[in-house]
mmCIF file of C-alpha atoms in Angstrom:
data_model
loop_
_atom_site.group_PDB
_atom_site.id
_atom_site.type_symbol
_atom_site.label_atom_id
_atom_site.label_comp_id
_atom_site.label_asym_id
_atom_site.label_seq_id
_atom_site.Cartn_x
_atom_site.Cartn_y
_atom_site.Cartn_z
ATOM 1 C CA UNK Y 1 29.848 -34.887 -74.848
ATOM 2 C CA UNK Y 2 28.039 -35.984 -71.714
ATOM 3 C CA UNK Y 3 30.776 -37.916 -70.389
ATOM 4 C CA UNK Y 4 33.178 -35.371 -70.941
ATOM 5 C CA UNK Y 5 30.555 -33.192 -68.927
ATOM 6 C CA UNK Y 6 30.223 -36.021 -66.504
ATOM 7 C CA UNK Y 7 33.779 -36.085 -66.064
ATOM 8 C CA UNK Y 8 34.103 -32.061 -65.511
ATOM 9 C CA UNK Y 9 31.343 -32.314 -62.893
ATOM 10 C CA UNK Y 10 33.041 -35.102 -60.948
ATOM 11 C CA UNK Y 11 36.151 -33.260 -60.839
ATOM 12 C CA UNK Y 12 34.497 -29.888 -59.971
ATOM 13 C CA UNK Y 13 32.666 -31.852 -57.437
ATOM 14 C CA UNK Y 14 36.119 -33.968 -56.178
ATOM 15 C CA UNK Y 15 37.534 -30.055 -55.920
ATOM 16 C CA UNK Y 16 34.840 -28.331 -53.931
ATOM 17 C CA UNK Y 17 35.048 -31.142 -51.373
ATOM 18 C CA UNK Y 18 38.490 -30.839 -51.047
ATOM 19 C CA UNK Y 19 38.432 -27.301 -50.655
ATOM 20 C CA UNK Y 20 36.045 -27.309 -48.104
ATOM 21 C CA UNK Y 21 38.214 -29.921 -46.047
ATOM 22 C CA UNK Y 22 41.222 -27.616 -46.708
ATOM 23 C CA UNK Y 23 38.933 -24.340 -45.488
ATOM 24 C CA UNK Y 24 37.845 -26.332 -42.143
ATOM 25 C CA UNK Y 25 40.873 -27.263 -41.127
ATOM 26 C CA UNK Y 26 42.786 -24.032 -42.336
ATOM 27 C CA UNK Y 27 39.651 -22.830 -39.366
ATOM 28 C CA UNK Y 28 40.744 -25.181 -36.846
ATOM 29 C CA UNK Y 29 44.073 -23.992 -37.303
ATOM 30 C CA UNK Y 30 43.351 -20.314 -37.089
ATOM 31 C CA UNK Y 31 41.530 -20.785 -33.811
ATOM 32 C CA UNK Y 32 44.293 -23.045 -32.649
ATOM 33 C CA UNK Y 33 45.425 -21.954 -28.663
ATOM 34 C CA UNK Y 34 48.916 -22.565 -30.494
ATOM 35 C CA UNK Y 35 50.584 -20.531 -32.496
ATOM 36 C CA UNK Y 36 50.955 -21.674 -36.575
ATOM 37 C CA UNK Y 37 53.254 -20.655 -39.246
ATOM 38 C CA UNK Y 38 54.360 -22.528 -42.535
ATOM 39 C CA UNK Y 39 56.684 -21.946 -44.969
ATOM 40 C CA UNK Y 40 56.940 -23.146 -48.255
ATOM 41 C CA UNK Y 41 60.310 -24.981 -49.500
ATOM 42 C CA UNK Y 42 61.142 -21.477 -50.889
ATOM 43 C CA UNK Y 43 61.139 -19.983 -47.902
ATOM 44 C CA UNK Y 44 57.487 -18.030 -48.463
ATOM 45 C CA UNK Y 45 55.236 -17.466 -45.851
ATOM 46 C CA UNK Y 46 51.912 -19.115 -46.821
ATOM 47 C CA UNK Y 47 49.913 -19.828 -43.637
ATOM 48 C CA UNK Y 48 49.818 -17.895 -40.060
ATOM 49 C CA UNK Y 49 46.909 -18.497 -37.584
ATOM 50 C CA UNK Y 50 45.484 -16.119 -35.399
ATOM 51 C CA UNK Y 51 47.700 -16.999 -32.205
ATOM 52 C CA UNK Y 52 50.707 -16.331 -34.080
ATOM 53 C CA UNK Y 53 50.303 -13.247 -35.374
ATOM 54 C CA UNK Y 54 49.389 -11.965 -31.801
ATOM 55 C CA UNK Y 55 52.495 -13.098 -30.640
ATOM 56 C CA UNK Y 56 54.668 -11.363 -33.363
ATOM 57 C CA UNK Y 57 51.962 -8.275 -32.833
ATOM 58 C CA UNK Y 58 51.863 -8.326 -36.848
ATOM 59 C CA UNK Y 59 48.164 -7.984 -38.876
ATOM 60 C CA UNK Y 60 48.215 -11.630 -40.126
ATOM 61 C CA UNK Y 61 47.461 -10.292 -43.985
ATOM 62 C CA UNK Y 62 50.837 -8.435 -43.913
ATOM 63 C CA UNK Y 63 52.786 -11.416 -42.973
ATOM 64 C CA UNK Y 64 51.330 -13.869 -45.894
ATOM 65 C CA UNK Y 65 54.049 -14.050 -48.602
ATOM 66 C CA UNK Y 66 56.985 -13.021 -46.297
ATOM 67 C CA UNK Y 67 60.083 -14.602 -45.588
ATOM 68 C CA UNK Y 68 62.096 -14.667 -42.502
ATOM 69 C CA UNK Y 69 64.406 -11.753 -44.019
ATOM 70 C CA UNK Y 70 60.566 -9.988 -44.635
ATOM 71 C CA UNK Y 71 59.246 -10.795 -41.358
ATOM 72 C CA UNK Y 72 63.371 -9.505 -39.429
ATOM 73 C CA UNK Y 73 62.441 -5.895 -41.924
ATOM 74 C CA UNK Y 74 58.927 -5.376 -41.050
ATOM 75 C CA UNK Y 75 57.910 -2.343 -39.340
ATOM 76 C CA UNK Y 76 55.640 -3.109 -37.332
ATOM 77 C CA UNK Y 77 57.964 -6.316 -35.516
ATOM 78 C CA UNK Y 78 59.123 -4.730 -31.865
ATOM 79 C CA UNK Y 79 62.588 -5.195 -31.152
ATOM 80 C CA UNK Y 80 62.267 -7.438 -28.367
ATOM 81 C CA UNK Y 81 60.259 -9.947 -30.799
ATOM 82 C CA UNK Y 82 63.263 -9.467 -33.734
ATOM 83 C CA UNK Y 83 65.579 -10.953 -31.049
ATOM 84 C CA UNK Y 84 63.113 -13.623 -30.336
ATOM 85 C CA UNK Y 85 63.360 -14.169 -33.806
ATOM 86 C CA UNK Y 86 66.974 -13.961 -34.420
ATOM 87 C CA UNK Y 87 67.591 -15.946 -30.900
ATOM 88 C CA UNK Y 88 64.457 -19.455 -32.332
ATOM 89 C CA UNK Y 89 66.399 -19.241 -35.889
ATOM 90 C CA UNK Y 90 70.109 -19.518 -34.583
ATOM 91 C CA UNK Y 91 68.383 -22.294 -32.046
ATOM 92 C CA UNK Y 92 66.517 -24.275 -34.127
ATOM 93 C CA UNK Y 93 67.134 -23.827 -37.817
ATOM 94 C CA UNK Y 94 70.715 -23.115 -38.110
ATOM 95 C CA UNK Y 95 71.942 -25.426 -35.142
ATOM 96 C CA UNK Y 96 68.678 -27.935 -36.821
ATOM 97 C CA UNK Y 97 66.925 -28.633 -33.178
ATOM 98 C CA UNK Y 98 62.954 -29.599 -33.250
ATOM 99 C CA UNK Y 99 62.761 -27.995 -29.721
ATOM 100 C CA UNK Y 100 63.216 -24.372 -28.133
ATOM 101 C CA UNK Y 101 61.503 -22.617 -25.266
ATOM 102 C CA UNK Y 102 60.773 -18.411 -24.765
ATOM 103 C CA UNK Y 103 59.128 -16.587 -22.137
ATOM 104 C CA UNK Y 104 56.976 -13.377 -23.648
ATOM 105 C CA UNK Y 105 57.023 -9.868 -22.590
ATOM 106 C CA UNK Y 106 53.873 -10.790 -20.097
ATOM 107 C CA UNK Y 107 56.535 -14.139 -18.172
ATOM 108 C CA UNK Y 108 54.577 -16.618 -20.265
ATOM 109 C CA UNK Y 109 56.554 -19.875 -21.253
ATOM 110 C CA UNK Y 110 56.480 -21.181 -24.491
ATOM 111 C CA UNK Y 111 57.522 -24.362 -26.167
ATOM 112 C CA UNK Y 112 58.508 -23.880 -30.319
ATOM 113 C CA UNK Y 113 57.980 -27.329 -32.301
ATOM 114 C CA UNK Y 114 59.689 -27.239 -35.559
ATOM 115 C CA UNK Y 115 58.481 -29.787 -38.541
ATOM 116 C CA UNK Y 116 60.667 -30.481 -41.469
ATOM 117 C CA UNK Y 117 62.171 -32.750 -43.648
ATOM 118 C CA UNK Y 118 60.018 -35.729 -45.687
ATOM 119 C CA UNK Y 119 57.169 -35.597 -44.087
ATOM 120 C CA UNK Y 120 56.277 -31.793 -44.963
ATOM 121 C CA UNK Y 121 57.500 -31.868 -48.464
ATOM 122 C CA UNK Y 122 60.520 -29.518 -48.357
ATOM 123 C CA UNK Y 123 57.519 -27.283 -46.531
ATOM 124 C CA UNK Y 124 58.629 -25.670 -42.249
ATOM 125 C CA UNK Y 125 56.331 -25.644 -39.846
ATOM 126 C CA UNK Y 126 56.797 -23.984 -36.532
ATOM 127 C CA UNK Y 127 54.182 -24.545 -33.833
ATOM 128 C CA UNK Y 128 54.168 -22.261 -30.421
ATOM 129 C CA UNK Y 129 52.244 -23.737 -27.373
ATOM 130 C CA UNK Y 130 51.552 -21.950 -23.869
ATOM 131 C CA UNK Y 131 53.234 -23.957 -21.466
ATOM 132 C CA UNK Y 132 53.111 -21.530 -18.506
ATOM 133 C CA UNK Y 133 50.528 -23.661 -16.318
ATOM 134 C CA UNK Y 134 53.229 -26.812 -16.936
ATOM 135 C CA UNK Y 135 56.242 -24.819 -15.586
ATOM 136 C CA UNK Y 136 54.262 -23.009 -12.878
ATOM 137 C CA UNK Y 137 53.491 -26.834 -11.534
ATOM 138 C CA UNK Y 138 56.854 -28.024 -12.444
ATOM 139 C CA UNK Y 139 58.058 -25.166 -10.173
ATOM 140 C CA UNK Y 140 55.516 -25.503 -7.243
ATOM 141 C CA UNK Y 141 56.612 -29.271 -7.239
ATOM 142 C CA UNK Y 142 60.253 -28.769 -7.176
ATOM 143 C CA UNK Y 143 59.923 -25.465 -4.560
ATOM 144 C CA UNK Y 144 58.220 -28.056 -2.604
ATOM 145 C CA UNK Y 145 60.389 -30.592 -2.267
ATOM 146 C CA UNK Y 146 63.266 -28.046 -1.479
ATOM 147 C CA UNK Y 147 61.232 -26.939 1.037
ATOM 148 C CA UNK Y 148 60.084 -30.004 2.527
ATOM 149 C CA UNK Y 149 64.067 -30.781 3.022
ATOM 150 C CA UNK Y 150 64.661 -27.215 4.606
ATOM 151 C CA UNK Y 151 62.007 -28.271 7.528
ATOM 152 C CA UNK Y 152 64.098 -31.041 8.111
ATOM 153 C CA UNK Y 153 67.015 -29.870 7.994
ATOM 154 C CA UNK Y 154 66.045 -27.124 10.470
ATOM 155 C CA UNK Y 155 64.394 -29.679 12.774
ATOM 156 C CA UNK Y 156 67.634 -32.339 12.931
ATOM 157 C CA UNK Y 157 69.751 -29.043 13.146
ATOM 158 C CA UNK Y 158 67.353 -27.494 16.305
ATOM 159 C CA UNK Y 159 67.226 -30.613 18.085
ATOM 160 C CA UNK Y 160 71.006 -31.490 18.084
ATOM 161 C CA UNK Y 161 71.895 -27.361 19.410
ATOM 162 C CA UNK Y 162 69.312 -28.123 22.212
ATOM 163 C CA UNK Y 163 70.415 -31.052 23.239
ATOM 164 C CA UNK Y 164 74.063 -29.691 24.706
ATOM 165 C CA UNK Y 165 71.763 -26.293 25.731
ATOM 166 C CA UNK Y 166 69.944 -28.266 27.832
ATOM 167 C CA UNK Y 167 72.724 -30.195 29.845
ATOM 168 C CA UNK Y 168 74.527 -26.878 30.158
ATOM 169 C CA UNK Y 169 71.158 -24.972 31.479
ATOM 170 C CA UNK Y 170 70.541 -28.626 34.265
ATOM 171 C CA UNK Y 171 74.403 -28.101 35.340
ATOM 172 C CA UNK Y 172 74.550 -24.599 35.868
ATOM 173 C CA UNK Y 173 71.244 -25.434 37.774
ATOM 174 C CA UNK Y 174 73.132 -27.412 40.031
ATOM 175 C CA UNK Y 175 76.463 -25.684 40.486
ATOM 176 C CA UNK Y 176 73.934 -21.998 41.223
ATOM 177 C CA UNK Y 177 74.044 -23.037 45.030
ATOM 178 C CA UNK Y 178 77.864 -22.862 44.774
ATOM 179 C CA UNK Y 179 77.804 -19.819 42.932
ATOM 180 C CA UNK Y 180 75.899 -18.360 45.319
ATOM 181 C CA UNK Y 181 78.049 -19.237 48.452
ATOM 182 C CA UNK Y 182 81.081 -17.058 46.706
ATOM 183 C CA UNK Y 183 79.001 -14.222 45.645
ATOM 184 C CA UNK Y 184 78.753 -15.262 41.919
ATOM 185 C CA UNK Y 185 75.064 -15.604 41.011
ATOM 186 C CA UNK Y 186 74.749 -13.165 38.851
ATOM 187 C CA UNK Y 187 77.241 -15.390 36.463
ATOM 188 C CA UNK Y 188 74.784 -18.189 36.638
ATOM 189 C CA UNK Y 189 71.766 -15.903 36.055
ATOM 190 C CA UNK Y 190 73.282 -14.598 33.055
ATOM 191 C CA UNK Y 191 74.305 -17.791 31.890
ATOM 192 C CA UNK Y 192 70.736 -19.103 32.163
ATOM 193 C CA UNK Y 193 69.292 -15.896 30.487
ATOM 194 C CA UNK Y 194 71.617 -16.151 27.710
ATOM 195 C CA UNK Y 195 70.611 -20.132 26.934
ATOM 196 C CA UNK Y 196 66.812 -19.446 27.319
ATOM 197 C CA UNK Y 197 67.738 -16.480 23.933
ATOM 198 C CA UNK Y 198 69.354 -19.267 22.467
ATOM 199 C CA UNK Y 199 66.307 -21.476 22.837
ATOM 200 C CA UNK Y 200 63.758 -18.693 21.516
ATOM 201 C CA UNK Y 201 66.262 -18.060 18.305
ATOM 202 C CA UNK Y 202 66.040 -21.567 17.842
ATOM 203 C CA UNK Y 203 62.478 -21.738 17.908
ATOM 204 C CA UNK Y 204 61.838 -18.593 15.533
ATOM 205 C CA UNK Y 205 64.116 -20.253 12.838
ATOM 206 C CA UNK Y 206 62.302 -23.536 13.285
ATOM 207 C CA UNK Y 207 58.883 -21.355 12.826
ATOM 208 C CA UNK Y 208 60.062 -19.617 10.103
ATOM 209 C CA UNK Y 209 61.674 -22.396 8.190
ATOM 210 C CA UNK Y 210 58.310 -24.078 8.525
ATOM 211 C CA UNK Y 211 54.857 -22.033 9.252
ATOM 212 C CA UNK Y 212 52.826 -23.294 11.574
ATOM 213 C CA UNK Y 213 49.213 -23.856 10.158
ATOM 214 C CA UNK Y 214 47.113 -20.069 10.256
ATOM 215 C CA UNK Y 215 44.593 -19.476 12.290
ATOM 216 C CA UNK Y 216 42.096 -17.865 10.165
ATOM 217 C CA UNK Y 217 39.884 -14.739 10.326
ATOM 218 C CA UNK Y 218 37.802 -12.904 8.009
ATOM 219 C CA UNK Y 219 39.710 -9.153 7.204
ATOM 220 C CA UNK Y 220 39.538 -6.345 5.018
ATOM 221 C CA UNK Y 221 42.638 -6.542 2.888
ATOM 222 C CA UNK Y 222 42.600 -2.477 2.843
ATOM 223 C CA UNK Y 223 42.998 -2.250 6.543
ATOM 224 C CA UNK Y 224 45.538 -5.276 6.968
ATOM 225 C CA UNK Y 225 47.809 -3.327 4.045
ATOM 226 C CA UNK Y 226 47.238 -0.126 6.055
ATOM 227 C CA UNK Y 227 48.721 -1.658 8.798
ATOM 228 C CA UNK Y 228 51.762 -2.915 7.257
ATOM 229 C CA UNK Y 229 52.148 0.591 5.664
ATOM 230 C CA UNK Y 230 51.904 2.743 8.873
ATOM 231 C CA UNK Y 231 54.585 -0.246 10.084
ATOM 232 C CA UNK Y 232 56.904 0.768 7.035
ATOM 233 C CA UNK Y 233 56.502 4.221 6.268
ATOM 234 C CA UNK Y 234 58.947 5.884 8.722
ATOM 235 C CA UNK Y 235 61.387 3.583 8.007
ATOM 236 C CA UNK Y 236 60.791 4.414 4.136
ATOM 237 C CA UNK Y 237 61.041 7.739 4.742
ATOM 238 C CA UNK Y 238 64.616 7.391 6.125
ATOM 239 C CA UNK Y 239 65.695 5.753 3.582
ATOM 240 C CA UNK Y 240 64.575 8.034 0.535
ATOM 241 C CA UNK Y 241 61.550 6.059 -0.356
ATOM 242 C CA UNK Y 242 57.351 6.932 -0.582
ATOM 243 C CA UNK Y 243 54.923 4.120 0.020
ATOM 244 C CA UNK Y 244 51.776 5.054 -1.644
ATOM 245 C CA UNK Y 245 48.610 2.528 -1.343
ATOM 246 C CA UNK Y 246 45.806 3.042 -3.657
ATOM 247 C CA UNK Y 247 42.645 2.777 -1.577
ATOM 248 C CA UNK Y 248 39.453 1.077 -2.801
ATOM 249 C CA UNK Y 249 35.619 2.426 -2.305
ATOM 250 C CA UNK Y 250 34.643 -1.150 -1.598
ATOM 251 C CA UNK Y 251 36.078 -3.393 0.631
ATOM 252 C CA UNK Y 252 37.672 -6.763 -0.371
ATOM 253 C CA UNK Y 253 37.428 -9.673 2.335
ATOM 254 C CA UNK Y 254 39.754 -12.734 2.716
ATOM 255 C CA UNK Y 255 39.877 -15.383 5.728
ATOM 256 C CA UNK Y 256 43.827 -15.541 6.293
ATOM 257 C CA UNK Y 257 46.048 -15.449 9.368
ATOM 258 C CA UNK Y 258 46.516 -11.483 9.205
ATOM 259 C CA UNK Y 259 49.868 -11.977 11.499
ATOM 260 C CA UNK Y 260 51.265 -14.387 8.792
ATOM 261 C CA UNK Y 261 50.280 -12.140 5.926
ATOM 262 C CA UNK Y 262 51.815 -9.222 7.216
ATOM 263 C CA UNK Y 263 54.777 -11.593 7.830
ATOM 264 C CA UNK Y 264 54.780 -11.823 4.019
ATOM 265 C CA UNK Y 265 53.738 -7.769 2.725
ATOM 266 C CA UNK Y 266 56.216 -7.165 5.196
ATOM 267 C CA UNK Y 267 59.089 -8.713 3.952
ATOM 268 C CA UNK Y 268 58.406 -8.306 0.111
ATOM 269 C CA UNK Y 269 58.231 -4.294 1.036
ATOM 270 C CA UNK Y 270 62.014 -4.354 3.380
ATOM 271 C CA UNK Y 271 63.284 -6.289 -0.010
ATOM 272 C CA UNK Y 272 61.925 -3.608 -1.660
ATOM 273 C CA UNK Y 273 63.362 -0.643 0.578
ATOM 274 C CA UNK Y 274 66.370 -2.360 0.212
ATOM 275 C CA UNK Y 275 66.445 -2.593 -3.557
ATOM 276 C CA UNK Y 276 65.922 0.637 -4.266
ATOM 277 C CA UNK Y 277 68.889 1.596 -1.392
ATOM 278 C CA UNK Y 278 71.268 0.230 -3.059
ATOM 279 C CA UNK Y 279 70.727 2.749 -6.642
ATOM 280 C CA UNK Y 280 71.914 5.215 -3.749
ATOM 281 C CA UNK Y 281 70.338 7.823 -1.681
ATOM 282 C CA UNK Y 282 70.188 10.619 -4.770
ATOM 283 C CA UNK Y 283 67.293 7.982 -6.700
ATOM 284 C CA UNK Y 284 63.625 8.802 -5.644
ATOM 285 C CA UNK Y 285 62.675 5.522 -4.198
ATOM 286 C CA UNK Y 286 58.881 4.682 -5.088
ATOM 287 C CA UNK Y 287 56.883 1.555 -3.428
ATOM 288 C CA UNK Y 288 53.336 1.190 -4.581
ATOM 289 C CA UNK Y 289 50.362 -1.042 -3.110
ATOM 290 C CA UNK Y 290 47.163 -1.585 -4.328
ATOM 291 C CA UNK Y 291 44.451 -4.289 -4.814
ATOM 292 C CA UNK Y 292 42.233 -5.773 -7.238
ATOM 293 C CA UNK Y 293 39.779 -8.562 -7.455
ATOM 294 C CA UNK Y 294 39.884 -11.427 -10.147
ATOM 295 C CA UNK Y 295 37.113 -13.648 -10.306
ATOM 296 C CA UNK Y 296 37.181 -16.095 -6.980
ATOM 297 C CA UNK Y 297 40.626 -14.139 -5.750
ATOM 298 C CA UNK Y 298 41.853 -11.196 -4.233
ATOM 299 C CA UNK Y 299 45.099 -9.919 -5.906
ATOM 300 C CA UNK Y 300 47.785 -7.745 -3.851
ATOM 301 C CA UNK Y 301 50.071 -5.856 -5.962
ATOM 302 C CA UNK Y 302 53.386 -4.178 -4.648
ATOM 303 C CA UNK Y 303 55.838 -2.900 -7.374
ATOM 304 C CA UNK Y 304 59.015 -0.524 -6.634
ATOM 305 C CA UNK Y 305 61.266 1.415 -8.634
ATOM 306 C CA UNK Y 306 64.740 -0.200 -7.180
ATOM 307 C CA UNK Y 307 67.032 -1.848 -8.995
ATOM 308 C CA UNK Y 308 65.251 -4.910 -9.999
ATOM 309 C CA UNK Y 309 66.516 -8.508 -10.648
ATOM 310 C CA UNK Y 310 68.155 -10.593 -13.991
ATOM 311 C CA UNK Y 311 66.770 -13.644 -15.059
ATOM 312 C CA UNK Y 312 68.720 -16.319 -13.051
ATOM 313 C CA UNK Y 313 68.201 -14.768 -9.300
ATOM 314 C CA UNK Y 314 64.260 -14.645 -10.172
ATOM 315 C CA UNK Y 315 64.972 -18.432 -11.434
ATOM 316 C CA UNK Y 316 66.165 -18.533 -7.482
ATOM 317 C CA UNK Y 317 63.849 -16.135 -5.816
ATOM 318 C CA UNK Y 318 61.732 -18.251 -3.632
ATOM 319 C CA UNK Y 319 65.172 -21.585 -2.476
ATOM 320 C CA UNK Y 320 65.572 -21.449 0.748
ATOM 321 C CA UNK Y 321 69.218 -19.567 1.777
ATOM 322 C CA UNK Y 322 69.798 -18.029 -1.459
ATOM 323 C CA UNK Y 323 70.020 -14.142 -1.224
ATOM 324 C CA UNK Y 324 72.018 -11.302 -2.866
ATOM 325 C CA UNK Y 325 72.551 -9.066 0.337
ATOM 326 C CA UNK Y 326 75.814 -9.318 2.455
ATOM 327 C CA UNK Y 327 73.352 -10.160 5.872
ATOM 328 C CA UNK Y 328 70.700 -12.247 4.479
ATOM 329 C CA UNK Y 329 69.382 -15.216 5.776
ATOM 330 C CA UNK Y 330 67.660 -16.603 2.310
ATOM 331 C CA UNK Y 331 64.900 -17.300 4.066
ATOM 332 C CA UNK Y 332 62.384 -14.821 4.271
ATOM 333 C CA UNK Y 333 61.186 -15.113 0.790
ATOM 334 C CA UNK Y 334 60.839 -18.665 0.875
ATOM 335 C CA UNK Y 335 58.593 -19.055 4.494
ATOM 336 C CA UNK Y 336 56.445 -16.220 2.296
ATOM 337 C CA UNK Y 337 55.986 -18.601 -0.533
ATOM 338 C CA UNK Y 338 55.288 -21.258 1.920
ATOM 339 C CA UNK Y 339 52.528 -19.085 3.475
ATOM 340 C CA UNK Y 340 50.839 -18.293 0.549
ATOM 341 C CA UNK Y 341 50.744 -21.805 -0.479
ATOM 342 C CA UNK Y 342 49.342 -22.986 3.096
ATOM 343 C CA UNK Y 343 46.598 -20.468 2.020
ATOM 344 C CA UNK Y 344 45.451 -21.420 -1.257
ATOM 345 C CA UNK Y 345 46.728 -18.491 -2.645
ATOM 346 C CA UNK Y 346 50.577 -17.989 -5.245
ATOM 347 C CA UNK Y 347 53.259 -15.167 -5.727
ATOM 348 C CA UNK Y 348 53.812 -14.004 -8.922
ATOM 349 C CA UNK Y 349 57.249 -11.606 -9.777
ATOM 350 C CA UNK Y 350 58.230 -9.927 -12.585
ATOM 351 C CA UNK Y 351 61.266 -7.842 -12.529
ATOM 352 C CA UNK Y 352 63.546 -5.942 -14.813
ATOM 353 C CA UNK Y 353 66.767 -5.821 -14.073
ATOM 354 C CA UNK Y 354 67.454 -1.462 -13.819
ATOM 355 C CA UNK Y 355 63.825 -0.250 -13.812
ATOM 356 C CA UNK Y 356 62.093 -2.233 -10.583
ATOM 357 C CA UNK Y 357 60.030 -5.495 -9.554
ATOM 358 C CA UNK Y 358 56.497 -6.202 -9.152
ATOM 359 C CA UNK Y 359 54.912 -8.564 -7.016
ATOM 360 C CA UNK Y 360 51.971 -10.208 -7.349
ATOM 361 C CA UNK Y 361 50.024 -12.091 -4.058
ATOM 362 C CA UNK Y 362 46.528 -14.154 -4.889
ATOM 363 C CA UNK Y 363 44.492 -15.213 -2.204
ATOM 364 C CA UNK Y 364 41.086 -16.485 -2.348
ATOM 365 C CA UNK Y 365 37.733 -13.865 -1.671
ATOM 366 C CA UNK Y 366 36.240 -14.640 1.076
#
C-alpha cells in the first residue's frame, strides 16, 4: 500500500511541477509586448494573451473556445478588425504564408508570424509584434538617402545653368559700351537684371533642396504659430477656410530657427488650404492648430477637414518631386522633413482619404 501511495505522491508531485511551469510561462506569455493566439488542431481557440485581445478590442474570456467563424460573428469585433481578419486568413492560411504585415487604426506596423505543421502538433499559432520603430528607421534611412541624392542633383544641376549665365552676364558687360553708343542700354540693363533673377531662383532652389544649418533661438511656440496664423488667415478666409489655434495658459519653449519653422507650419497649412479647395467652395473648410507637451518634446498638431490622402501618396509624402497638384514643385514637403530632422525633431501624418489629414511636428523642449 505504501508504494502505491508513494507512487500517487510522485505523480501528484511530477503534476504540480508541471503545472506550475505551464502557469509561468502561460504568465510570460500574457505579458508578452506581442500579441498570442493558439488554436487547437480543431480549430478551438485555447490560449490569447493580453496584447492580443487589445488588438481585436475583445475581453480575452469571451474569445477562449472560439473559432475563427466565432471570432468573424462576435459582437463586439469592429468592422475594420473583421477585415483585418478576413484580409491575415486569405494571406496567410489559405494562400499558407508564415509572414504578413498590418498597420492598426492608430498607423502602427505590425508583423503576423504564423506556426504550424510538426512542430506544433496539428496546433496554429499566430504571433503579432510592433514593428513601428523598425519601419519608422527603415523610412528615415531610405528618405535620407533620397534626399542626400536630391542635394546633388540640385548642386550639379545649379552649377552647370550658371556656368553659361555667367559668360552671357561678362559679354553683355563688354558689348554695354556699344549699346550705349546707339542708344540701346536699356537692352543690356534688362538683360543683366533678368540673369541676376535667374541667379537668385537658382540659389532659392539650391536652399530649399538642401537647408542650410539653423541658427537657433529660444521661442515660445504659441507666438511663432501666431505668427504663421496672422500670415495665413486672410488668405484662408478667401478661400472658404477658418484657422483656429488653441492657445495654452503656459508657455512651451523650443531653441529652433523660427524662420525655418515657419518655412515648415507654413507649407503643411497652404497644403492644407489647398486640400480642402479642391472638395469645392460650398465645403466649410476647417484648419486647426494646437500644442502639447510629451515628456522631453514639444508636439505641434495641425489637422484639416480637406480631402485627405490614400495609402500610397502618404507612402510618398515626404520624396522629393512627387506631388498631386497640377503646379507643384514636390519639394516643399520634403525640405520640411529635412528641417525637422536637422532639428532633432520628426513629422508624423495620418490621413483619411474623404474626411482630412493630421499632422504631427516633435521638436525637443527647450
Amino acid at each position: 500500500m505504501s508504494e502505491i501511495q508513494e507512487t500517487v505522491l510522485e505523480s501528484f508531485q511530477t503534476f504540480q511541477s508541471t503545472q506550475l511551469v505551464k502557469d509561468k510561462y502561460e504568465n510570460i506569455l500574457e505579458h508578452l509586448d506581442s500579441g498570442i493566439i493558439l488554436f487547437d488542431s480543431h480549430g478551438i481557440l485555447t490560449f490569447v494573451n493580453v496584447q492580443m485581445a487589445k488588438l481585436l478590442e475583445i475581453p480575452r474570456a469571451s474569445l477562449i473556445g472560439c473559432t475563427l467563424t466565432g471570432i468573424l460573428r462576435h459582437p463586439q469585433l469592429s468592422r475594420l478588425n473583421k477585415r483585418k481578419l478576413l484580409r491575415i486568413y486569405r494571406e496567410t492560411i489559405f494562400h499558407r504564408k508564415k509572414h504578413h504585415e498590418f498597420c492598426d487604426d492608430r498607423g502602427g506596423h505590425w508583423l503576423l508570424t504564423v506556426t504550424y505543421g510538426d512542430q506544433m502538433n496539428g496546433d496554429f499559432l499566430l504571433s503579432a509584434k510592433d514593428v513601428s520603430d523598425y519601419k519608422q528607421i527603415e523610412q528615415t534611412a531610405y528618405q535620407n538617402d533620397k534626399l542626400a541624392m536630391l542635394g546633388k542633383i540640385s548642386a550639379s544641376i545649379a552649377h552647370e545653368i550658371r556656368n553659361p549665365l555667367t559668360a552671357i552676364r561678362g559679354f553683355i558687360q563688354l558689348l554695354r559700351p556699344h549699346l550705349l553708343q546707339i542708344g540701346k542700354d536699356e537692352y543690356a540693363k534688362i538683360i543683366m537684371m533678368e540673369i541676376d533673377r535667374g541667379n537668385d531662383i537658382i540659389s532659392e532652389f539650391l536652399n530649399s533642396s538642401k537647408p542650410t544649418s539653423p541658427q537657433t533661438s529660444v521661442i515660445d511656440v504659441s507666438s511663432l504659430l501666431k505668427d504663421v496664423v496672422l500670415l495665413t488667415e486672410s488668405e484662408a478666409l478667401m478661400n472658404g477656410c477658418q484657422i483656429t489655434m488653441q492657445d495654452r495658459e503656459l508657455p512651451l519653449y523650443i531653441s529652433v530657427d523660427a524662420k525655418q519653422i515657419k518655412q515648415v507650419i507654413l507649407n503643411i497649412i497652404k497644403n492644407a488650404m489647398d486640400a480642402i479647395a479642391d472638395l469645392g467652395h460650398n465645403h466649410p473648410g476647417m484648419i486647426q492648430i494646437h500644442t502639447e507637451q510629451d515628456h522631453k518634446n514639444v508636439q505641434i498638431h495641425i489637422s484639416d477637414n480637406g480631402k485627405g490622402m490614400d495609402n500610397n501618396t502618404l507612402s510618398r509624402l515626404f520624396d522629393p518631386f512627387f506631388t498631386t497638384k497640377e503646379s507643384g514643385t514636390g519639394l516643399g514637403l520634403s525640405v520640411s522633413y529635412r528641417i525637422i530632422k536637422n532639428h532633432g525633431g520628426y513629422i508624423y501624418v495620418d490621413s483619411v482619404l474623404g474626411k482630412g489629414t493630421d499632422f504631427m511636428i516633435t521638436l525637443p523642449h527647450n
